[in-house]
């Protein structure tokens, strides 16, 4: 009887261990990418715009599904107004003016689409391309670690001096509420001109923890897909698809939990120094108040991959680079995730000291590194022996393999409704956590 009890206990432990390993990457009983997403937005005809949005929105306003809107120039929601958008509404960003929609500090947006009726922000061009229009900018009064109150003027292609006041963000409002955003697609954004320094399809500046953001897809952005500057946000079921810039950029004291999210990169449209995740506390050490919050990113169940037929060639010629970059004085943890198809999985800032204290702030656990030429490196340093030894400690339960992506994920070949969840019955982790074998 005792032996039977031991056997049952052992089987339970093994089953739980295998189950945990199978929960790496994006998860769900069903493919949650179905229905509301669009991986071929250039094939969709949204018709012509019937109404124009321009200037300032100073009172509560609702956008309706039966109308198609043209976003013209820099549109600001001000005066604590709430912009509500019905499910199924289409808003087209004007290409010539590199249109942007900004929710200013104190204002809010309620954009709650549905599984079958998502809200769509897209280009007004007949032949669409990355960067046709600016993007969505949401500003709050949450903390940043800059020495002075932040200004977002560089986020805009062109801006009138009278509008500068609307671009400020940051403060001490840690629970700032900028609204509800779910089942929203943002296509062909991230546009800029020679007078703008950065570009983002979906930017959150000082946004507070009460803001609800989930099920947002950014596709074909010319800049960063998602950019989080300061603030405290929780992101769930985000998708960045074939961005020219970084998929997820966190900086200046951003505190973010990001869960069950996806980034798919294409080696042929990525710009230099663009990654799946870029996590830094600052660009310039001289502009930082070190008494304030550092950037903290906790990422769980992420799937980060390169979509390429010939990974080895792409890496060899320099088209495929690293997956994640982490700056100094930054806290970063990734858990139960998948990185597949990169020259190097992770780059750490070259100024980072390799010791227990520094590495204790940067954690990779239960993570599957597939088809990566190397795992963790210091920037500009090819000798990663100590780092490899640290993160290959069996206690971290990381896995390393060279599995063909078509055998790793459920359905990558479906261009309309791909499924980026792992094939659960394909893998059994070796006990040392360093190899896998395929059934």
Short mmCIF file of N, CA and C in Angstrom, two decimals, residues 314-412:
data_model
loop_
_atom_site.label_atom_id
_atom_site.label_comp_id
_atom_site.label_asym_id
_atom_site.label_seq_id
_atom_site.Cartn_x
_atom_site.Cartn_y
_atom_site.Cartn_z
N UNK A 314 19.76 34.31 -42.10
CA UNK A 314 19.39 35.62 -41.56
C UNK A 314 20.32 36.07 -40.45
N UNK A 315 20.72 35.12 -39.60
CA UNK A 315 21.65 35.44 -38.52
C UNK A 315 23.04 35.73 -39.09
N UNK A 316 23.46 34.93 -40.06
CA UNK A 316 24.80 35.07 -40.64
C UNK A 316 25.00 36.44 -41.29
N UNK A 317 24.00 36.93 -42.00
CA UNK A 317 24.14 38.21 -42.71
C UNK A 317 23.71 39.40 -41.86
N UNK A 318 23.34 39.16 -40.60
CA UNK A 318 23.03 40.24 -39.69
C UNK A 318 21.62 40.77 -39.74
N UNK A 319 20.72 40.06 -40.40
CA UNK A 319 19.32 40.50 -40.45
C UNK A 319 18.57 40.14 -39.18
N UNK A 320 19.02 39.11 -38.49
CA UNK A 320 18.38 38.66 -37.26
C UNK A 320 19.32 38.94 -36.10
N UNK A 321 18.83 39.70 -35.13
CA UNK A 321 19.68 40.11 -34.02
C UNK A 321 19.14 39.54 -32.71
N UNK A 322 19.40 40.25 -31.61
CA UNK A 322 19.00 39.76 -30.30
C UNK A 322 17.51 39.90 -30.06
N UNK A 323 17.02 39.14 -29.08
CA UNK A 323 15.60 39.17 -28.74
C UNK A 323 15.29 40.22 -27.68
N UNK A 324 16.15 40.31 -26.64
CA UNK A 324 15.88 41.18 -25.50
C UNK A 324 17.13 41.99 -25.16
N UNK A 325 16.94 43.27 -24.85
CA UNK A 325 18.03 44.11 -24.35
C UNK A 325 17.63 44.65 -22.99
N UNK A 326 18.56 44.57 -22.01
CA UNK A 326 18.28 45.05 -20.66
C UNK A 326 19.36 46.04 -20.25
N UNK A 327 18.95 47.24 -19.86
CA UNK A 327 19.87 48.27 -19.46
C UNK A 327 20.28 48.15 -18.00
N UNK A 328 21.31 48.90 -17.61
CA UNK A 328 21.76 48.88 -16.22
C UNK A 328 20.70 49.53 -15.33
N UNK A 329 20.74 49.17 -14.05
CA UNK A 329 19.77 49.67 -13.06
C UNK A 329 18.33 49.39 -13.48
N UNK A 330 18.14 48.24 -14.08
CA UNK A 330 16.82 47.80 -14.52
C UNK A 330 16.52 46.44 -13.92
N UNK A 331 15.29 46.27 -13.44
CA UNK A 331 14.85 44.99 -12.89
C UNK A 331 14.00 44.27 -13.93
N UNK A 332 14.37 43.04 -14.23
CA UNK A 332 13.68 42.34 -15.31
C UNK A 332 13.54 40.86 -14.94
N UNK A 333 12.35 40.35 -15.16
CA UNK A 333 12.12 38.91 -14.97
C UNK A 333 11.24 38.39 -16.10
N UNK A 334 11.65 37.27 -16.67
CA UNK A 334 10.80 36.61 -17.66
C UNK A 334 10.63 35.16 -17.22
N UNK A 335 9.40 34.68 -17.29
CA UNK A 335 9.06 33.37 -16.73
C UNK A 335 8.10 32.66 -17.69
N UNK A 336 8.27 31.35 -17.80
CA UNK A 336 7.36 30.51 -18.58
C UNK A 336 7.19 31.03 -20.02
N UNK A 337 8.29 31.37 -20.64
CA UNK A 337 8.23 32.02 -21.94
C UNK A 337 9.03 31.27 -23.00
N UNK A 338 8.92 31.71 -24.24
CA UNK A 338 9.61 31.09 -25.37
C UNK A 338 10.30 32.16 -26.18
N UNK A 339 11.59 31.95 -26.48
CA UNK A 339 12.33 32.79 -27.43
C UNK A 339 12.84 31.87 -28.52
N UNK A 340 12.45 32.15 -29.75
CA UNK A 340 12.81 31.25 -30.84
C UNK A 340 13.30 32.02 -32.06
N UNK A 341 14.54 31.71 -32.47
CA UNK A 341 15.07 32.25 -33.72
C UNK A 341 15.76 33.59 -33.61
N UNK A 342 16.84 33.68 -32.82
CA UNK A 342 17.57 34.93 -32.66
C UNK A 342 19.07 34.66 -32.65
N UNK A 343 19.85 35.68 -33.03
CA UNK A 343 21.30 35.51 -32.98
C UNK A 343 21.74 35.33 -31.53
N UNK A 344 21.24 36.18 -30.66
CA UNK A 344 21.47 36.07 -29.23
C UNK A 344 20.13 36.28 -28.55
N UNK A 345 19.88 35.52 -27.51
CA UNK A 345 18.59 35.66 -26.84
C UNK A 345 18.52 36.98 -26.08
N UNK A 346 19.58 37.28 -25.31
CA UNK A 346 19.54 38.45 -24.42
C UNK A 346 20.88 39.18 -24.46
N UNK A 347 20.80 40.52 -24.51
CA UNK A 347 21.97 41.38 -24.38
C UNK A 347 21.81 42.22 -23.12
N UNK A 348 22.84 42.23 -22.28
CA UNK A 348 22.85 43.08 -21.10
C UNK A 348 23.74 44.29 -21.37
N UNK A 349 23.39 45.43 -20.78
CA UNK A 349 24.18 46.63 -20.95
C UNK A 349 25.64 46.37 -20.59
N UNK A 350 26.54 46.93 -21.39
CA UNK A 350 27.96 46.67 -21.20
C UNK A 350 28.51 47.18 -19.86
N UNK A 351 27.79 48.10 -19.22
CA UNK A 351 28.24 48.64 -17.93
C UNK A 351 27.79 47.80 -16.74
N UNK A 352 27.02 46.78 -17.01
CA UNK A 352 26.50 45.96 -15.93
C UNK A 352 27.59 45.06 -15.35
N UNK A 353 27.67 45.00 -14.03
CA UNK A 353 28.65 44.13 -13.38
C UNK A 353 28.08 42.73 -13.25
N UNK A 354 28.91 41.74 -13.57
CA UNK A 354 28.46 40.36 -13.49
C UNK A 354 28.75 39.83 -12.09
N UNK A 355 27.77 39.97 -11.22
CA UNK A 355 27.87 39.45 -9.86
C UNK A 355 26.49 39.03 -9.39
N UNK A 356 26.43 38.44 -8.21
CA UNK A 356 25.16 37.92 -7.71
C UNK A 356 24.10 39.00 -7.57
N UNK A 357 24.52 40.20 -7.16
CA UNK A 357 23.56 41.29 -6.98
C UNK A 357 22.93 41.70 -8.30
N UNK A 358 23.74 41.92 -9.31
CA UNK A 358 23.23 42.34 -10.62
C UNK A 358 22.37 41.26 -11.25
N UNK A 359 22.86 40.02 -11.22
CA UNK A 359 22.12 38.94 -11.87
C UNK A 359 20.88 38.56 -11.08
N UNK A 360 20.86 38.89 -9.80
CA UNK A 360 19.66 38.64 -9.02
C UNK A 360 18.51 39.54 -9.45
N UNK A 361 18.81 40.66 -10.10
CA UNK A 361 17.79 41.58 -10.60
C UNK A 361 17.30 41.19 -11.98
N UNK A 362 17.99 40.25 -12.62
CA UNK A 362 17.64 39.85 -13.98
C UNK A 362 17.42 38.34 -13.99
N UNK A 363 16.19 37.93 -14.11
CA UNK A 363 15.84 36.52 -13.94
C UNK A 363 15.20 35.94 -15.20
N UNK A 364 15.68 34.75 -15.55
CA UNK A 364 15.08 33.98 -16.64
C UNK A 364 14.77 32.60 -16.08
N UNK A 365 13.50 32.29 -15.96
CA UNK A 365 13.09 31.03 -15.35
C UNK A 365 12.06 30.33 -16.23
N UNK A 366 12.11 29.00 -16.23
CA UNK A 366 11.13 28.19 -16.97
C UNK A 366 11.00 28.66 -18.42
N UNK A 367 12.10 29.13 -18.99
CA UNK A 367 12.06 29.72 -20.32
C UNK A 367 12.71 28.79 -21.34
N UNK A 368 12.12 28.75 -22.51
CA UNK A 368 12.55 27.87 -23.59
C UNK A 368 13.29 28.69 -24.63
N UNK A 369 14.60 28.46 -24.76
CA UNK A 369 15.43 29.13 -25.74
C UNK A 369 15.60 28.19 -26.93
N UNK A 370 15.01 28.55 -28.05
CA UNK A 370 15.06 27.68 -29.23
C UNK A 370 15.71 28.40 -30.40
N UNK A 371 16.63 27.72 -31.06
CA UNK A 371 17.28 28.26 -32.26
C UNK A 371 17.90 29.64 -32.01
N UNK A 372 18.57 29.76 -30.87
CA UNK A 372 19.32 30.98 -30.58
C UNK A 372 20.81 30.63 -30.59
N UNK A 373 21.62 31.41 -31.27
CA UNK A 373 23.04 31.13 -31.38
C UNK A 373 23.75 31.23 -30.03
N UNK A 374 23.20 32.04 -29.15
CA UNK A 374 23.74 32.17 -27.80
C UNK A 374 22.64 32.66 -26.89
N UNK A 375 22.83 32.52 -25.59
CA UNK A 375 21.76 32.85 -24.67
C UNK A 375 21.88 34.27 -24.12
N UNK A 376 22.81 34.52 -23.20
CA UNK A 376 22.92 35.82 -22.54
C UNK A 376 24.34 36.35 -22.69
N UNK A 377 24.47 37.61 -23.15
CA UNK A 377 25.77 38.24 -23.38
C UNK A 377 25.77 39.65 -22.81
N UNK A 378 26.95 40.13 -22.45
CA UNK A 378 27.14 41.56 -22.25
C UNK A 378 27.28 42.22 -23.62
N UNK A 379 26.76 43.42 -23.76
CA UNK A 379 26.88 44.14 -25.03
C UNK A 379 28.36 44.33 -25.40
N UNK A 380 28.67 44.10 -26.67
CA UNK A 380 30.03 44.25 -27.20
C UNK A 380 31.01 43.25 -26.60
N UNK A 381 30.52 42.15 -26.07
CA UNK A 381 31.40 41.15 -25.47
C UNK A 381 30.91 39.76 -25.87
N UNK A 382 31.75 39.03 -26.59
CA UNK A 382 31.35 37.71 -27.07
C UNK A 382 31.64 36.60 -26.07
N UNK A 383 32.36 36.91 -24.99
CA UNK A 383 32.67 35.90 -23.99
C UNK A 383 31.55 35.86 -22.95
N UNK A 384 30.69 34.89 -23.07
CA UNK A 384 29.54 34.81 -22.16
C UNK A 384 29.57 33.55 -21.30
N UNK A 385 30.74 33.01 -21.08
CA UNK A 385 30.87 31.74 -20.35
C UNK A 385 30.23 31.82 -18.97
N UNK A 386 30.53 32.88 -18.22
CA UNK A 386 29.99 33.01 -16.87
C UNK A 386 28.47 33.17 -16.87
N UNK A 387 27.98 33.97 -17.83
CA UNK A 387 26.53 34.18 -17.91
C UNK A 387 25.81 32.89 -18.32
N UNK A 388 26.37 32.17 -19.27
CA UNK A 388 25.76 30.90 -19.69
C UNK A 388 25.71 29.94 -18.51
N UNK A 389 26.80 29.88 -17.76
CA UNK A 389 26.86 28.99 -16.62
C UNK A 389 25.80 29.35 -15.58
N UNK A 390 25.60 30.65 -15.37
CA UNK A 390 24.63 31.11 -14.38
C UNK A 390 23.21 30.71 -14.78
N UNK A 391 22.81 31.02 -15.99
CA UNK A 391 21.42 30.82 -16.38
C UNK A 391 21.11 29.38 -16.80
N UNK A 392 22.16 28.56 -16.95
CA UNK A 392 21.92 27.14 -17.23
C UNK A 392 21.88 26.31 -15.95
N UNK A 393 21.89 26.98 -14.81
CA UNK A 393 21.71 26.27 -13.55
C UNK A 393 20.36 25.55 -13.58
N UNK A 394 20.34 24.25 -13.30
CA UNK A 394 19.08 23.48 -13.38
C UNK A 394 17.95 24.06 -12.53
N UNK A 395 18.28 24.82 -11.50
CA UNK A 395 17.24 25.35 -10.62
C UNK A 395 16.35 26.36 -11.33
N UNK A 396 16.83 26.92 -12.48
CA UNK A 396 16.02 27.87 -13.23
C UNK A 396 15.05 27.19 -14.19
N UNK A 397 15.24 25.89 -14.43
CA UNK A 397 14.35 25.11 -15.30
C UNK A 397 14.25 25.68 -16.72
N UNK A 398 15.35 26.23 -17.21
CA UNK A 398 15.37 26.70 -18.60
C UNK A 398 15.69 25.54 -19.54
N UNK A 399 15.21 25.66 -20.77
CA UNK A 399 15.38 24.61 -21.78
C UNK A 399 16.05 25.21 -23.00
N UNK A 400 16.92 24.43 -23.66
CA UNK A 400 17.64 24.89 -24.84
C UNK A 400 17.49 23.84 -25.93
N UNK A 401 17.15 24.27 -27.14
CA UNK A 401 16.99 23.29 -28.22
C UNK A 401 17.21 23.91 -29.59
N UNK A 402 17.22 23.06 -30.61
CA UNK A 402 17.32 23.48 -32.00
C UNK A 402 16.17 22.84 -32.77
N UNK A 403 14.96 23.13 -32.34
CA UNK A 403 13.77 22.53 -32.94
C UNK A 403 13.24 23.40 -34.08
N UNK A 404 12.83 22.77 -35.17
CA UNK A 404 12.21 23.50 -36.27
C UNK A 404 10.92 24.15 -35.77
N UNK A 405 10.75 25.45 -36.02
CA UNK A 405 9.54 26.13 -35.51
C UNK A 405 8.24 25.47 -35.94
N UNK A 406 8.21 24.90 -37.13
CA UNK A 406 6.98 24.25 -37.60
C UNK A 406 6.64 23.03 -36.75
N UNK A 407 7.63 22.49 -36.05
CA UNK A 407 7.40 21.36 -35.16
C UNK A 407 7.22 21.79 -33.71
N UNK A 408 7.41 23.06 -33.46
CA UNK A 408 7.35 23.58 -32.10
C UNK A 408 6.02 24.22 -31.77
N UNK A 409 5.46 24.94 -32.74
CA UNK A 409 4.20 25.66 -32.53
C UNK A 409 3.06 24.95 -33.25
N UNK A 410 1.85 25.19 -32.80
CA UNK A 410 0.70 24.44 -33.31
C UNK A 410 0.47 24.68 -34.79
N UNK A 411 0.46 25.95 -35.23
CA UNK A 411 0.18 26.22 -36.65
C UNK A 411 0.74 27.58 -37.06
N UNK A 412 1.97 27.56 -37.60
CA UNK A 412 2.59 28.79 -38.09
C UNK A 412 2.25 29.06 -39.55
#
